[in-house]
Structures are given as structure tokens and as C-alpha cells.
Amino acid sequence: MGSLAELHALRNHSKPLGIRFLEYFKKRKLSYQTHQAIVLIVKFLTYMSYHATRKMTSIVKSALDP
């Protein structure tokens, strides 16, 4: 088994890059609820972007179809 410092370093590197960046920027650890809020916001923006691009594609297809 590794030392406590090695386990901490391994656990820190298993976090997503964005979370590590926010923790470095804020100079403190983020809580579990903050992680959940970030995931919810990113997922919402991803779904919103996906549906917006699908709608635009269907409008363009109908406009270009002779």
C-alpha cells in the first residue's frame, strides 16, 4: 500500500480537470453539493445545445429541400 500522500495525490488526479481547475482557482475543496450543481448545469447546457442544433438543422433542411 502507498502512503497517505500518494493516496491523496491519486484521488486528486482522479477528479475531472474542470473540478481540479475550480479547486485551484478557489484555493479550497469543493463540496459534494457543488459537484452536483456543476453536473446539473453542464448537463442542462449540453441538452439545450443539442436540442437547439437539432431544431436548426430541421429548419435548414426544410428550407433547402426543393
Coordinates of N, CA and C in Angstrom, one line a residue:
M1 N 0.8 -1.2 0.0 CA 0.0 0.0 0.0 C 0.9 1.2 0.0
G2 N 0.3 2.3 -0.6 CA 1.1 3.6 -0.6 C 0.8 4.4 0.6
S3 N 1.6 5.5 0.7 CA 1.5 6.4 1.8 C 0.2 7.2 1.7
L4 N -0.1 7.9 2.7 CA -1.3 8.8 2.7 C -1.2 9.9 1.6
A5 N 0.0 10.4 1.4 CA 0.3 11.5 0.4 C 0.0 10.9 -1.0
E6 N 0.5 9.7 -1.2 CA 0.3 9.0 -2.5 C -1.2 8.8 -2.8
L7 N -1.9 8.4 -1.8 CA -3.4 8.1 -2.0 C -4.1 9.5 -2.2
H8 N -3.7 10.5 -1.5 CA -4.3 11.8 -1.7 C -4.0 12.3 -3.1
A9 N -2.8 12.2 -3.6 CA -2.4 12.6 -5.0 C -3.2 11.8 -6.0
L10 N -3.3 10.5 -5.8 CA -4.1 9.6 -6.7 C -5.6 10.1 -6.7
R11 N -6.1 10.3 -5.6 CA -7.5 10.8 -5.5 C -7.7 12.1 -6.2
N12 N -6.8 13.0 -6.0 CA -6.9 14.3 -6.6 C -6.8 14.2 -8.2
H13 N -6.0 13.3 -8.7 CA -5.8 13.2 -10.1 C -7.0 12.4 -10.7
S14 N -7.8 11.8 -9.9 CA -9.0 11.1 -10.4 C -10.2 12.0 -10.6
K15 N -10.0 13.3 -10.1 CA -11.1 14.2 -10.3 C -11.0 14.8 -11.7
P16 N -12.2 15.2 -12.3 CA -12.2 15.8 -13.6 C -11.3 17.1 -13.6
L17 N -10.8 17.4 -14.8 CA -9.9 18.5 -15.0 C -10.6 19.8 -14.6
G18 N -11.9 20.0 -14.9 CA -12.6 21.2 -14.6 C -12.8 21.4 -13.1
I19 N -13.0 20.3 -12.3 CA -13.1 20.4 -10.9 C -11.8 20.7 -10.3
R20 N -10.7 20.1 -10.8 CA -9.4 20.5 -10.2 C -9.1 21.9 -10.5
F21 N -9.5 22.5 -11.7 CA -9.2 23.9 -12.0 C -10.0 24.8 -11.0
L22 N -11.3 24.5 -10.8 CA -12.1 25.3 -9.9 C -11.5 25.2 -8.5
E23 N -11.1 24.1 -8.0 CA -10.5 24.0 -6.7 C -9.2 24.8 -6.6
Y24 N -8.4 24.7 -7.7 CA -7.1 25.5 -7.7 C -7.5 27.0 -7.7
F25 N -8.5 27.4 -8.5 CA -8.8 28.8 -8.6 C -9.4 29.3 -7.3
K26 N -10.3 28.6 -6.7 CA -10.9 29.0 -5.4 C -10.0 28.8 -4.2
K27 N -8.9 28.0 -4.4 CA -8.0 27.7 -3.3 C -8.6 26.9 -2.1
R28 N -9.7 26.2 -2.4 CA -10.3 25.3 -1.4 C -11.0 24.1 -2.1
K29 N -11.3 23.1 -1.4 CA -12.0 21.9 -1.9 C -13.5 22.3 -2.1
L30 N -14.0 21.7 -3.2 CA -15.5 21.9 -3.5 C -16.3 20.8 -2.8
S31 N -17.4 21.2 -2.3 CA -18.3 20.2 -1.6 C -19.0 19.3 -2.6
Y32 N -19.5 18.2 -2.1 CA -20.3 17.3 -3.0 C -21.5 18.0 -3.6
Q33 N -22.2 18.8 -2.9 CA -23.3 19.6 -3.4 C -22.9 20.5 -4.6
T34 N -21.7 21.1 -4.5 CA -21.2 21.9 -5.6 C -20.9 21.1 -6.8
H35 N -20.3 19.9 -6.6 CA -20.1 18.9 -7.7 C -21.4 18.6 -8.4
Q36 N -22.5 18.3 -7.6 CA -23.8 18.0 -8.2 C -24.4 19.2 -8.9
A37 N -24.2 20.4 -8.4 CA -24.7 21.6 -9.1 C -24.0 21.8 -10.4
I38 N -22.7 21.6 -10.4 CA -21.9 21.8 -11.7 C -22.4 20.7 -12.7
V39 N -22.6 19.5 -12.3 CA -23.0 18.4 -13.2 C -24.4 18.8 -13.8
L40 N -25.3 19.3 -12.9 CA -26.6 19.6 -13.4 C -26.6 20.8 -14.4
I41 N -25.8 21.8 -14.1 CA -25.7 22.9 -15.1 C -25.1 22.5 -16.4
V42 N -24.0 21.7 -16.3 CA -23.4 21.3 -17.6 C -24.3 20.4 -18.4
K43 N -25.0 19.5 -17.7 CA -25.9 18.6 -18.4 C -27.0 19.4 -19.0
F44 N -27.6 20.4 -18.3 CA -28.6 21.2 -18.9 C -28.2 22.0 -20.1
L45 N -27.0 22.6 -20.0 CA -26.5 23.3 -21.2 C -26.2 22.4 -22.4
T46 N -25.7 21.2 -22.1 CA -25.5 20.2 -23.2 C -26.8 19.8 -23.8
Y47 N -27.8 19.5 -23.1 CA -29.1 19.1 -23.7 C -29.7 20.3 -24.4
M48 N -29.6 21.4 -23.9 CA -30.2 22.6 -24.5 C -29.5 22.9 -25.8
S49 N -28.2 22.8 -25.9 CA -27.4 23.0 -27.1 C -27.7 21.9 -28.1
Y50 N -27.9 20.7 -27.7 CA -28.2 19.6 -28.6 C -29.6 19.8 -29.2
H51 N -30.5 20.1 -28.4 CA -31.9 20.3 -29.0 C -32.0 21.6 -29.9
A52 N -31.2 22.6 -29.5 CA -31.2 23.8 -30.4 C -30.6 23.5 -31.7
T53 N -29.5 22.7 -31.8 CA -28.9 22.4 -33.1 C -29.8 21.5 -33.9
R54 N -30.5 20.6 -33.2 CA -31.4 19.7 -34.0 C -32.5 20.5 -34.6
K55 N -33.0 21.5 -33.9 CA -34.1 22.3 -34.4 C -33.6 23.1 -35.6
M56 N -32.4 23.7 -35.5 CA -31.9 24.5 -36.6 C -31.7 23.6 -37.8
T57 N -31.2 22.4 -37.6 CA -31.0 21.5 -38.8 C -32.3 21.2 -39.5
S58 N -33.3 21.0 -38.8 CA -34.6 20.6 -39.4 C -35.2 21.8 -40.1
I59 N -35.0 23.0 -39.6 CA -35.4 24.2 -40.3 C -34.6 24.4 -41.6
V60 N -33.3 24.2 -41.5 CA -32.5 24.4 -42.7 C -32.8 23.4 -43.8
K61 N -33.1 22.1 -43.4 CA -33.4 21.1 -44.3 C -34.7 21.4 -45.1
S62 N -35.7 21.8 -44.3 CA -37.0 22.1 -45.0 C -36.8 23.4 -45.9
A63 N -36.0 24.3 -45.6 CA -35.8 25.5 -46.4 C -35.0 25.2 -47.7
L64 N -34.1 24.2 -47.6 CA -33.3 23.9 -48.8 C -33.8 22.8 -49.6
D65 N -34.8 22.1 -49.1 CA -35.4 21.0 -49.9 C -36.3 21.5 -51.0
P66 N -36.0 21.2 -52.3 CA -36.8 21.8 -53.4 C -38.2 21.2 -53.5

